[in-house]
PDB file of C-alpha atoms in Angstrom:
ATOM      1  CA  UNK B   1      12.471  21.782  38.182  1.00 71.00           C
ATOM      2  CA  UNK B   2      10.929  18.539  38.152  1.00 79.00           C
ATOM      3  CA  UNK B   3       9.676  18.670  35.181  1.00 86.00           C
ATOM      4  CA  UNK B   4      12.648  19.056  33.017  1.00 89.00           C
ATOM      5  CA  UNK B   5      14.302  15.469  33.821  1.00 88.00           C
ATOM      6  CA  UNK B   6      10.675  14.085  33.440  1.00 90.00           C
ATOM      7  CA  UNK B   7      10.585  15.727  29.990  1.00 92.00           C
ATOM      8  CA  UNK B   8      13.867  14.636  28.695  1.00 92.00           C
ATOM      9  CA  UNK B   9      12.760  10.847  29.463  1.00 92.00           C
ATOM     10  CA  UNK B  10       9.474  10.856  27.283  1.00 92.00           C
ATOM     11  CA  UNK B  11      11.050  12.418  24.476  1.00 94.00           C
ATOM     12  CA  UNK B  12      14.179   9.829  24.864  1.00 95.00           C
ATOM     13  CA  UNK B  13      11.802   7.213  25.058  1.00 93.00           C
ATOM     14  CA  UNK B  14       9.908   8.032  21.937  1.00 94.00           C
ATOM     15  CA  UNK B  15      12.794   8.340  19.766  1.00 94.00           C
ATOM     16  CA  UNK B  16      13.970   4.940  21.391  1.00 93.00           C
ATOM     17  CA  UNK B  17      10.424   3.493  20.541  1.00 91.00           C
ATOM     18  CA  UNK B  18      10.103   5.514  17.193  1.00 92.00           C
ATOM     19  CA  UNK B  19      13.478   3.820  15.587  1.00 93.00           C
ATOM     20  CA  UNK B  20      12.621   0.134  16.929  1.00 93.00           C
ATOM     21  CA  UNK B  21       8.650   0.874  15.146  1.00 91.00           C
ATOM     22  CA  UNK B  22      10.421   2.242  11.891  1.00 92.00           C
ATOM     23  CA  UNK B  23      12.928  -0.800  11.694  1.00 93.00           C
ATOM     24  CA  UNK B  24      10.402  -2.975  12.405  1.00 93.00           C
ATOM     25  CA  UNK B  25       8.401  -1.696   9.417  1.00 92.00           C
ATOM     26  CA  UNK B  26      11.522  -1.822   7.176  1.00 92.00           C
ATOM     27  CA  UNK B  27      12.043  -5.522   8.152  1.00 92.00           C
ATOM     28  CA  UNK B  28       8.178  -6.301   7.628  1.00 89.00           C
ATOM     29  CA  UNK B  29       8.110  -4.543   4.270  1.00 88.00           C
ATOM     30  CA  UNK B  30      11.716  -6.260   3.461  1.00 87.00           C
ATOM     31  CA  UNK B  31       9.714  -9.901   4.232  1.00 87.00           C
ATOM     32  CA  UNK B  32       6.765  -8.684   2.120  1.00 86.00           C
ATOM     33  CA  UNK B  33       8.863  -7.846  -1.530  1.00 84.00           C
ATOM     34  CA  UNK B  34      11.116 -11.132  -0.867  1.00 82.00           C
ATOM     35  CA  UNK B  35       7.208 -13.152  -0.200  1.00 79.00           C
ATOM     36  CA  UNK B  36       6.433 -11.411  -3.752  1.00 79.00           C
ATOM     37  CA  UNK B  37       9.518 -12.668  -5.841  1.00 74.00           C
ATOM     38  CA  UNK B  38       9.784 -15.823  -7.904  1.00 70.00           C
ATOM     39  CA  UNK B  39      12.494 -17.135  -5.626  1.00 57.00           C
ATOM     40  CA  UNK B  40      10.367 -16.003  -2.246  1.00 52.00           C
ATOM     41  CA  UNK B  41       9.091 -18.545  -0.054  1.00 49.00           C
ATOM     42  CA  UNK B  42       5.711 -17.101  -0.681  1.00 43.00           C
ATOM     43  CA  UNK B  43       5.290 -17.617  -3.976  1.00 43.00           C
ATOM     44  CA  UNK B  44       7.074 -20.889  -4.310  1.00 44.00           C
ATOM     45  CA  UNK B  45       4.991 -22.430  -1.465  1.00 45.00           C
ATOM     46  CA  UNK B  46       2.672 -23.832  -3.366  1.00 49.00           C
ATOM     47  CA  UNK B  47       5.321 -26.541  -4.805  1.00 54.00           C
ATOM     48  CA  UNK B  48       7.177 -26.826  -1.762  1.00 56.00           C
ATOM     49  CA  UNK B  49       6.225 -29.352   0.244  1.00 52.00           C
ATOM     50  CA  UNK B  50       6.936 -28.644   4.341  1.00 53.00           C
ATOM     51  CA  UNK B  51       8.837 -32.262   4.474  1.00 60.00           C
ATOM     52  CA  UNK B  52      10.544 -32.069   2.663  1.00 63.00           C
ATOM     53  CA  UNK B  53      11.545 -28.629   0.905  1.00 82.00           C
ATOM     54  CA  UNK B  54      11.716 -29.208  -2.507  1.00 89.00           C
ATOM     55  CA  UNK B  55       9.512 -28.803  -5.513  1.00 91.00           C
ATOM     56  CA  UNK B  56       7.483 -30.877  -7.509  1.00 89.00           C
ATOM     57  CA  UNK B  57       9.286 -30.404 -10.633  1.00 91.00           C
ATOM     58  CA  UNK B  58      12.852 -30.482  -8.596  1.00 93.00           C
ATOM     59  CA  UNK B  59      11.586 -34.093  -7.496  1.00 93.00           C
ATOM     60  CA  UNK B  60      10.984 -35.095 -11.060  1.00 92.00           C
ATOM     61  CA  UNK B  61      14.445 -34.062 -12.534  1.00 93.00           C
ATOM     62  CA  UNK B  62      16.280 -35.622  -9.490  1.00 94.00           C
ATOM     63  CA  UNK B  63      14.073 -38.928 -10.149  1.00 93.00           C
ATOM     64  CA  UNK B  64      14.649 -38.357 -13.923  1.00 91.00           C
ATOM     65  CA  UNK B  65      11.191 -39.130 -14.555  1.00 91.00           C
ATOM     66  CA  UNK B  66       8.930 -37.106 -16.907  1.00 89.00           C
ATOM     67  CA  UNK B  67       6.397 -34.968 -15.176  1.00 88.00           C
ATOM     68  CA  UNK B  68       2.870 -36.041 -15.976  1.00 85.00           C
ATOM     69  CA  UNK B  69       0.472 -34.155 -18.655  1.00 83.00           C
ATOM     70  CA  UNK B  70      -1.703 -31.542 -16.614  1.00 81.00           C
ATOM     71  CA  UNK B  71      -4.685 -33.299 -15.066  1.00 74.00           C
ATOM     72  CA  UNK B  72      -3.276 -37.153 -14.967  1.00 78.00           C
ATOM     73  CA  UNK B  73      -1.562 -38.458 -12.372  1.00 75.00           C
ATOM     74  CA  UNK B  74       2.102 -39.144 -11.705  1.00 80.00           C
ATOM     75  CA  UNK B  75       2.832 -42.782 -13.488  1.00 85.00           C
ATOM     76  CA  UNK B  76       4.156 -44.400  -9.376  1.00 88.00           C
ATOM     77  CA  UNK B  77       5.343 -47.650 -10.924  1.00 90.00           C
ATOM     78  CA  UNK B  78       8.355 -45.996 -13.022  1.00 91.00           C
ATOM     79  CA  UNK B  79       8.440 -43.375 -10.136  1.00 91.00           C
ATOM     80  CA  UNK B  80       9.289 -46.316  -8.039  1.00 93.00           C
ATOM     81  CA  UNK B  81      11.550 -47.808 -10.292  1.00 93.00           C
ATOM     82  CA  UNK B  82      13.567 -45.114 -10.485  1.00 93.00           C
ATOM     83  CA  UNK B  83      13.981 -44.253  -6.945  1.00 94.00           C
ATOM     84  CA  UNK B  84      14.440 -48.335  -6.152  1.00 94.00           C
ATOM     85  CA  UNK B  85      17.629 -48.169  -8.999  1.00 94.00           C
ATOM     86  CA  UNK B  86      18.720 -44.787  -7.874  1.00 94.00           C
ATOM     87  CA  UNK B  87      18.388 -45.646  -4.208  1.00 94.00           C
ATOM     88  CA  UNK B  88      20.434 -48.694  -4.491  1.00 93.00           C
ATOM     89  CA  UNK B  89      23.209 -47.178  -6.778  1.00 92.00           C
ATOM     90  CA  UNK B  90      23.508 -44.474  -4.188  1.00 92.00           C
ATOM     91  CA  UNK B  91      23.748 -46.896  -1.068  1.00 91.00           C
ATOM     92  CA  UNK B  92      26.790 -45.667   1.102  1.00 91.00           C
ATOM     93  CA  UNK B  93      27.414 -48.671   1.865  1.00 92.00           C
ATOM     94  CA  UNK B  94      28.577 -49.726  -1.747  1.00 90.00           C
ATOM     95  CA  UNK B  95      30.500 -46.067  -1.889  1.00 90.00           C
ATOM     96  CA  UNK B  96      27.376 -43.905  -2.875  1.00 90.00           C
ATOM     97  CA  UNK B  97      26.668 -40.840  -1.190  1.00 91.00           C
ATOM     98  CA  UNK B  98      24.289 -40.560   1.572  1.00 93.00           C
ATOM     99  CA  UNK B  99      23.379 -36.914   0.513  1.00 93.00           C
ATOM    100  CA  UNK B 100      22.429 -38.360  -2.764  1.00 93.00           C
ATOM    101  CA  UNK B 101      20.795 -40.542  -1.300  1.00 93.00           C
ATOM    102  CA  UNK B 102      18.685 -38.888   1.259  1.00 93.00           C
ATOM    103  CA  UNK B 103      17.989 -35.961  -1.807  1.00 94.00           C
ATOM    104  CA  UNK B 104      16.144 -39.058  -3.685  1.00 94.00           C
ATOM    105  CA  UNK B 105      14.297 -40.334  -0.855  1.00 94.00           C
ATOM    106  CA  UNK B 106      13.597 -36.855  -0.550  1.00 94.00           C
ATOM    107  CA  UNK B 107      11.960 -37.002  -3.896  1.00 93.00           C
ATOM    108  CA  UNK B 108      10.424 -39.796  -3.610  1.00 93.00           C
ATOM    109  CA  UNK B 109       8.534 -38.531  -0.622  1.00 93.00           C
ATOM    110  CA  UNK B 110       7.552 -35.466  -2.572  1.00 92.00           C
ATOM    111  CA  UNK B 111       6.267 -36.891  -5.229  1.00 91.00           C
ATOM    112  CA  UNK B 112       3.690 -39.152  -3.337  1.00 91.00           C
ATOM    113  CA  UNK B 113       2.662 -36.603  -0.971  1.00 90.00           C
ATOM    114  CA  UNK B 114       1.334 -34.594  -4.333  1.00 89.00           C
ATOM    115  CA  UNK B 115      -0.603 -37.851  -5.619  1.00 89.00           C
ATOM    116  CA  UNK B 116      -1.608 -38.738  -1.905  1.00 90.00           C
ATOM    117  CA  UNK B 117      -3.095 -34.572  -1.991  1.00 89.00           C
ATOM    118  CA  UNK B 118      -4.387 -34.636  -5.157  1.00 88.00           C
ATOM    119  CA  UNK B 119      -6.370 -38.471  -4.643  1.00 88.00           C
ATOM    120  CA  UNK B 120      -8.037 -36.615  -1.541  1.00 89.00           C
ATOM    121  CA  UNK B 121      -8.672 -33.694  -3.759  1.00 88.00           C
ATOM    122  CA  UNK B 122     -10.525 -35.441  -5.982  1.00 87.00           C
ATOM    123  CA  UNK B 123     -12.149 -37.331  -4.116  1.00 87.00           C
ATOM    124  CA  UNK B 124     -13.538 -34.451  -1.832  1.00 87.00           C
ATOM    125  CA  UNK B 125     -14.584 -32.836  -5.156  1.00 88.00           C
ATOM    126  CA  UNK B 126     -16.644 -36.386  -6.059  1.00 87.00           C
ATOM    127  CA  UNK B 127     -18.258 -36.495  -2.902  1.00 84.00           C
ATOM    128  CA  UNK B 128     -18.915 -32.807  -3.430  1.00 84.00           C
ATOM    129  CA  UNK B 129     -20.298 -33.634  -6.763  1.00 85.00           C
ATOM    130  CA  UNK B 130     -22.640 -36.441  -5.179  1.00 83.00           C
ATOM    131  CA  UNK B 131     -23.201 -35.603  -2.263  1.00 79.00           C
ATOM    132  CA  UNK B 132     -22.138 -37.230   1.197  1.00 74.00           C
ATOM    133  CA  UNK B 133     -23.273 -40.974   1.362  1.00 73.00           C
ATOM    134  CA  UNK B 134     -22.430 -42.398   5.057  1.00 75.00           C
ATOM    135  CA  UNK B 135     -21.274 -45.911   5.066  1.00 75.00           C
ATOM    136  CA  UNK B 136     -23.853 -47.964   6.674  1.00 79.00           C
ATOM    137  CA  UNK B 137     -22.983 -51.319   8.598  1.00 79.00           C
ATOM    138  CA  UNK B 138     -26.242 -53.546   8.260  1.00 77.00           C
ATOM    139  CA  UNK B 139     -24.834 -55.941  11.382  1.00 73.00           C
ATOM    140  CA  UNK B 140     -25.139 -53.495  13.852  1.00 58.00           C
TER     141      UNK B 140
END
């Protein structure tokens, strides 16, 4: 008569353990379609920068700066003029708003972190291109 309580636990736990696997696939497969859509993390997450959350082109209208023509680089100096004027206008101590504020820094931050990325990238791709030349110190 053992058996029977013995029985009654294995098949309790696999339904226990069979409803925690299928919810776990439903959540997995849930996180896989939202990864797939034009609003997912996934497929955004190329313009989103970790820092600072926000897109390239999101940084661009906040700064109210044109976007540069594919393959140049950003134009800094009216990048910087921008953010200096909007920074300042936005100053809570004058009665701007420090969300405003920190959203432009925000920017700001964005926007070099791409030119910082894509200097390195192209300068990888150079050295790639001409091979590795090690810098060579003739007074040691």
């Amino acid at each position: 008569m053992a058996h029977k309580p013995i029985i009654q636990i294995a098949i309790t736990g696999a339904r226990v353990f069979g409803r925690a696997f299928a919810e776990a696939w439903r959540q997995a497969s849930a996180a896989q379609r939202y990864a797939q859509t034009p609003g997912g993390r996934a497929a955004g997450n190329a313009g989103l920068s970790s820092s600072s959350g926000i897109t390239l082109d999101e940084a661009y209208k906040i700064l109210n700066v044109a976007p540069p023509a594919p393959g140049q680089p950003a134009n800094m100096e009216q990048t910087m003029e921008r953010f200096k004027k909007l920074f300042d206008t936005n100053d809570p101590t004058k009665g701007g708003s420090f969300y405003l504020q920190s959203k432009i820094l925000r920017a700001r931050e964005r926007i070099e972190a791409e030119v910082r990325e894509k200097g390195e990238r192209d300068e990888m791709k150079k050295e790639a291109e001409e091979g590795w030349k090690p810098k060579v110190y003739k007074d040691r």
